[in-house]
Amino acid sequence: KNEVEQSPQNLTAQEGEFITINCSYSVGISALHWLQQHPGGGIVSLFMLSSGKKKHGRLIATINIQEKHSSLHITASHPRDSAVYICAAWAGQGNLIFGKGTKLSVKP
Amino acid sequence: DAGITQSPRHKVTETGTPVTLRCHQTENHRYMYWYRQDPGHGLRLIHYSYGVKDTDKGEVSDGYSVSRSKTEDFLLTLESATSSQTSVYFCAISAGLDYGYTFGSGTRLTVV
């Protein structure tokens, strides 16, 4: 049983669409991370949040601690957004628990 | 300047041989981590370090050892490589709970 679940596993969108990726976790956490892994394999940290909402450009991340749920939204999606998006829950003492990722493909 | 580099980027080795992967940082961050990434699994923690000579095991530590003799270097050693250790290995660094993570570019290890 994975303590961090993401949905959907795969997502195909047309350029310009609004995209939502969901993350649910069962552990008590101090913070939640959203990461982006490009087709070349590199991993980039997008957000770290412990409450509320954060926005960076076209990306918005929200978290509801009570419901143990976080969402990553991409507005006006673009083919360059195609990547695997990973959420990870910080459960303390160096322990980041990762979801399996959501593979996003944005078609022009 | 990435602040974190992994070496080698790719390696093919034979079953039973020892292998050492290196993670080097220039950020002076306290925390360093080794993860492996395999199809069908999320990133899984192998070992981590919270200071020089301070290390602890992660979820999948069997068959791996680590050392951190300097703040900037965190070494991962496979004492006797097995085919099940074929994977992509990522190092990550962090300044602490209130800070994000920075990942290395990964090392693709193949054990034949």
Short mmCIF file of C-alpha atoms in Angstrom, two decimals:
data_model
loop_
_atom_site.label_atom_id
_atom_site.label_comp_id
_atom_site.label_asym_id
_atom_site.label_seq_id
_atom_site.Cartn_x
_atom_site.Cartn_y
_atom_site.Cartn_z
CA LYS A 1 0.00 0.00 0.00
CA ASN A 2 1.53 3.27 -1.11
CA GLU A 3 1.13 6.02 1.41
CA VAL A 4 1.12 8.65 -1.32
CA GLU A 5 -1.29 8.14 -4.19
CA GLN A 6 -1.46 10.23 -7.33
CA SER A 7 -4.15 10.44 -9.97
CA PRO A 8 -4.34 10.15 -12.82
CA GLN A 9 -1.33 8.00 -13.69
CA ASN A 10 -1.38 9.24 -17.26
CA LEU A 11 -2.89 12.38 -18.69
CA THR A 12 -3.09 13.63 -22.26
CA ALA A 13 -4.24 17.17 -22.89
CA GLN A 14 -4.50 19.59 -25.77
CA GLU A 15 -2.44 22.73 -25.69
CA GLY A 16 -4.24 25.46 -23.78
CA GLU A 17 -6.24 23.16 -21.51
CA PHE A 18 -6.42 23.54 -17.75
CA ILE A 19 -4.83 20.55 -16.04
CA THR A 20 -5.26 19.16 -12.55
CA ILE A 21 -3.15 16.45 -10.94
CA ASN A 22 -4.19 15.09 -7.57
CA CYS A 23 -2.22 13.73 -4.65
CA SER A 24 -3.62 12.01 -1.56
CA TYR A 25 -1.56 10.85 1.35
CA SER A 26 -2.23 8.74 4.40
CA VAL A 27 0.71 9.74 6.59
CA GLY A 28 0.91 12.70 8.89
CA ILE A 29 3.13 15.19 7.15
CA SER A 30 5.02 18.39 7.78
CA ALA A 31 5.14 19.48 4.16
CA LEU A 32 4.35 18.30 0.66
CA HIS A 33 6.53 18.70 -2.40
CA TRP A 34 5.66 18.79 -6.07
CA LEU A 35 8.42 17.80 -8.44
CA GLN A 36 8.76 17.73 -12.21
CA GLN A 37 10.78 15.10 -14.04
CA HIS A 38 11.60 15.89 -17.62
CA PRO A 39 11.85 13.26 -20.36
CA GLY A 40 15.63 13.52 -20.07
CA GLY A 41 15.36 12.36 -16.47
CA GLY A 42 16.25 15.47 -14.50
CA ILE A 43 14.11 16.25 -11.44
CA VAL A 44 13.18 19.80 -10.52
CA SER A 45 11.46 20.94 -7.35
CA LEU A 46 8.37 23.01 -8.19
CA PHE A 47 6.74 23.68 -4.84
CA MET A 48 6.99 22.91 -1.18
CA LEU A 49 3.89 23.71 0.82
CA SER A 50 2.46 22.98 4.22
CA SER A 51 -0.78 24.94 3.95
CA GLY A 52 -2.90 26.95 1.55
CA LYS A 53 -1.79 27.69 -1.96
CA LYS A 54 1.31 28.66 -3.90
CA LYS A 55 1.58 30.02 -7.43
CA HIS A 56 4.50 30.23 -9.79
CA GLY A 57 3.78 31.37 -13.31
CA ARG A 58 1.15 29.04 -14.79
CA LEU A 59 1.53 26.51 -11.98
CA ILE A 60 -0.63 26.53 -8.86
CA ALA A 61 -0.35 24.09 -5.97
CA THR A 62 -2.91 23.73 -3.18
CA ILE A 63 -3.02 21.61 -0.08
CA ASN A 64 -5.79 20.70 2.36
CA ILE A 65 -4.12 19.29 5.46
CA GLN A 66 -7.39 18.13 7.05
CA GLU A 67 -8.38 16.15 3.97
CA LYS A 68 -4.78 15.02 3.30
CA HIS A 69 -5.01 16.10 -0.30
CA SER A 70 -3.02 18.31 -2.62
CA SER A 71 -3.54 19.39 -6.21
CA LEU A 72 -1.25 20.75 -8.87
CA HIS A 73 -2.89 22.89 -11.53
CA ILE A 74 -1.42 24.02 -14.83
CA THR A 75 -3.20 26.82 -16.62
CA ALA A 76 -2.92 27.35 -20.39
CA SER A 77 -0.94 24.13 -20.81
CA HIS A 78 1.84 23.96 -23.37
CA PRO A 79 3.73 21.04 -24.95
CA ARG A 80 6.81 22.03 -22.95
CA ASP A 81 4.82 21.13 -19.79
CA SER A 82 4.99 17.48 -20.88
CA ALA A 83 6.76 15.67 -18.06
CA VAL A 84 6.17 13.39 -15.10
CA TYR A 85 4.83 15.24 -12.07
CA ILE A 86 5.59 13.72 -8.70
CA CYS A 87 4.23 14.57 -5.29
CA ALA A 88 6.18 13.68 -2.19
CA ALA A 89 5.15 13.89 1.44
CA TRP A 90 7.69 14.91 4.05
CA ALA A 91 7.05 12.64 7.01
CA GLY A 92 9.95 13.81 9.10
CA GLN A 93 13.53 12.76 9.85
CA GLY A 94 14.70 12.74 6.28
CA ASN A 95 11.80 10.67 5.09
CA LEU A 96 10.22 11.86 1.85
CA ILE A 97 7.57 9.44 0.61
CA PHE A 98 7.05 9.70 -3.12
CA GLY A 99 4.04 9.04 -5.28
CA LYS A 100 4.57 7.06 -8.47
CA GLY A 101 4.08 10.11 -10.64
CA THR A 102 1.64 11.39 -13.23
CA LYS A 103 2.83 11.35 -16.81
CA LEU A 104 1.49 14.40 -18.63
CA SER A 105 1.56 14.76 -22.38
CA VAL A 106 0.38 18.03 -23.88
CA LYS A 107 -0.37 17.86 -27.61
CA PRO A 108 -0.02 20.94 -29.83
CA ASP B 1 26.29 25.93 -11.79
CA ALA B 2 23.97 23.12 -10.61
CA GLY B 3 25.23 23.04 -7.00
CA ILE B 4 25.03 19.26 -7.04
CA THR B 5 26.77 16.81 -9.30
CA GLN B 6 26.67 13.04 -9.53
CA SER B 7 29.32 10.81 -10.97
CA PRO B 8 29.45 8.77 -13.02
CA ARG B 9 26.38 9.52 -15.14
CA HIS B 10 26.31 6.04 -16.59
CA LYS B 11 27.94 2.81 -15.50
CA VAL B 12 27.80 -0.81 -16.55
CA THR B 13 29.28 -3.30 -14.14
CA GLU B 14 29.37 -7.02 -13.60
CA THR B 15 27.52 -8.93 -10.91
CA GLY B 16 29.60 -9.28 -7.78
CA THR B 17 31.81 -6.24 -8.30
CA PRO B 18 31.86 -3.29 -5.90
CA VAL B 19 30.57 0.03 -7.21
CA THR B 20 30.77 3.51 -5.71
CA LEU B 21 28.63 6.43 -6.79
CA ARG B 22 29.56 9.94 -5.80
CA CYS B 23 27.39 12.92 -4.97
CA HIS B 24 29.12 16.28 -4.62
CA GLN B 25 27.49 19.54 -3.51
CA THR B 26 28.71 23.11 -3.37
CA GLU B 27 25.72 24.45 -1.38
CA ASN B 28 26.94 23.49 2.10
CA HIS B 29 23.54 21.87 2.78
CA ARG B 30 23.24 19.69 5.85
CA TYR B 31 21.05 16.94 4.40
CA MET B 32 22.01 14.61 1.58
CA TYR B 33 20.03 11.68 0.22
CA TRP B 34 20.39 8.73 -2.10
CA TYR B 35 17.30 7.45 -3.92
CA ARG B 36 16.70 4.84 -6.55
CA GLN B 37 14.05 5.06 -9.22
CA ASP B 38 12.57 1.98 -10.85
CA PRO B 39 9.61 1.50 -13.21
CA GLY B 40 6.38 1.00 -11.26
CA HIS B 41 7.83 2.50 -8.11
CA GLY B 42 8.18 6.00 -6.86
CA LEU B 43 11.58 7.23 -5.83
CA ARG B 44 12.69 5.19 -2.84
CA LEU B 45 15.12 6.28 -0.16
CA ILE B 46 18.27 4.19 0.20
CA HIS B 47 20.24 6.16 2.80
CA TYR B 48 20.44 9.71 3.96
CA SER B 49 22.84 11.90 5.90
CA TYR B 50 22.09 14.70 8.33
CA GLY B 51 25.68 15.75 8.85
CA VAL B 52 29.29 14.68 8.50
CA LYS B 53 29.56 11.05 9.60
CA ASP B 54 25.85 11.04 10.49
CA THR B 55 23.88 8.70 8.29
CA ASP B 56 20.77 6.57 8.54
CA LYS B 57 19.04 3.86 6.56
CA GLY B 58 16.11 4.36 4.29
CA GLU B 59 13.42 2.09 2.93
CA VAL B 60 15.66 0.02 0.62
CA SER B 61 19.07 0.04 2.27
CA ASP B 62 19.95 -3.67 2.01
CA GLY B 63 23.05 -4.18 -0.12
CA TYR B 64 24.09 -0.53 0.09
CA SER B 65 26.39 1.43 2.35
CA VAL B 66 27.19 5.14 2.50
CA SER B 67 29.82 7.44 3.83
CA ARG B 68 30.02 11.16 4.40
CA SER B 69 33.45 12.27 5.55
CA LYS B 70 33.02 15.83 4.27
CA THR B 71 29.99 18.10 4.05
CA GLU B 72 30.21 18.23 0.29
CA ASP B 73 30.53 14.53 -0.55
CA PHE B 74 28.12 11.64 -0.01
CA LEU B 75 29.21 8.28 -1.38
CA LEU B 76 26.97 5.32 -2.11
CA THR B 77 28.63 1.92 -2.31
CA LEU B 78 27.24 -1.33 -3.60
CA GLU B 79 29.51 -3.83 -1.91
CA SER B 80 28.72 -6.64 -4.37
CA ALA B 81 26.46 -5.51 -7.18
CA THR B 82 23.45 -7.62 -8.14
CA SER B 83 21.13 -7.40 -11.13
CA SER B 84 18.33 -6.18 -8.83
CA GLN B 85 20.41 -3.07 -8.24
CA THR B 86 20.13 -2.05 -11.87
CA SER B 87 18.39 1.27 -11.52
CA VAL B 88 18.65 5.02 -11.85
CA TYR B 89 20.16 6.55 -8.73
CA PHE B 90 19.46 10.11 -7.69
CA CYS B 91 21.22 12.16 -5.07
CA ALA B 92 19.41 15.08 -3.46
CA ILE B 93 20.36 17.83 -1.05
CA SER B 94 18.36 20.00 1.29
CA ALA B 95 19.07 22.70 3.83
CA GLY B 96 16.27 21.40 6.06
CA LEU B 97 12.53 20.99 6.55
CA ASP B 98 11.63 24.54 5.55
CA TYR B 99 13.61 24.30 2.34
CA GLY B 100 13.14 22.48 -0.91
CA TYR B 101 15.18 19.74 -2.42
CA THR B 102 17.72 19.92 -5.22
CA PHE B 103 18.30 16.76 -7.21
CA GLY B 104 21.33 15.61 -9.09
CA SER B 105 21.06 14.54 -12.71
CA GLY B 106 21.03 10.86 -11.85
CA THR B 107 23.30 7.88 -12.44
CA ARG B 108 22.08 5.07 -14.64
CA LEU B 109 23.62 1.86 -13.31
CA THR B 110 23.35 -1.42 -15.15
CA VAL B 111 24.51 -4.63 -13.49
CA VAL B 112 25.05 -7.46 -15.97
#
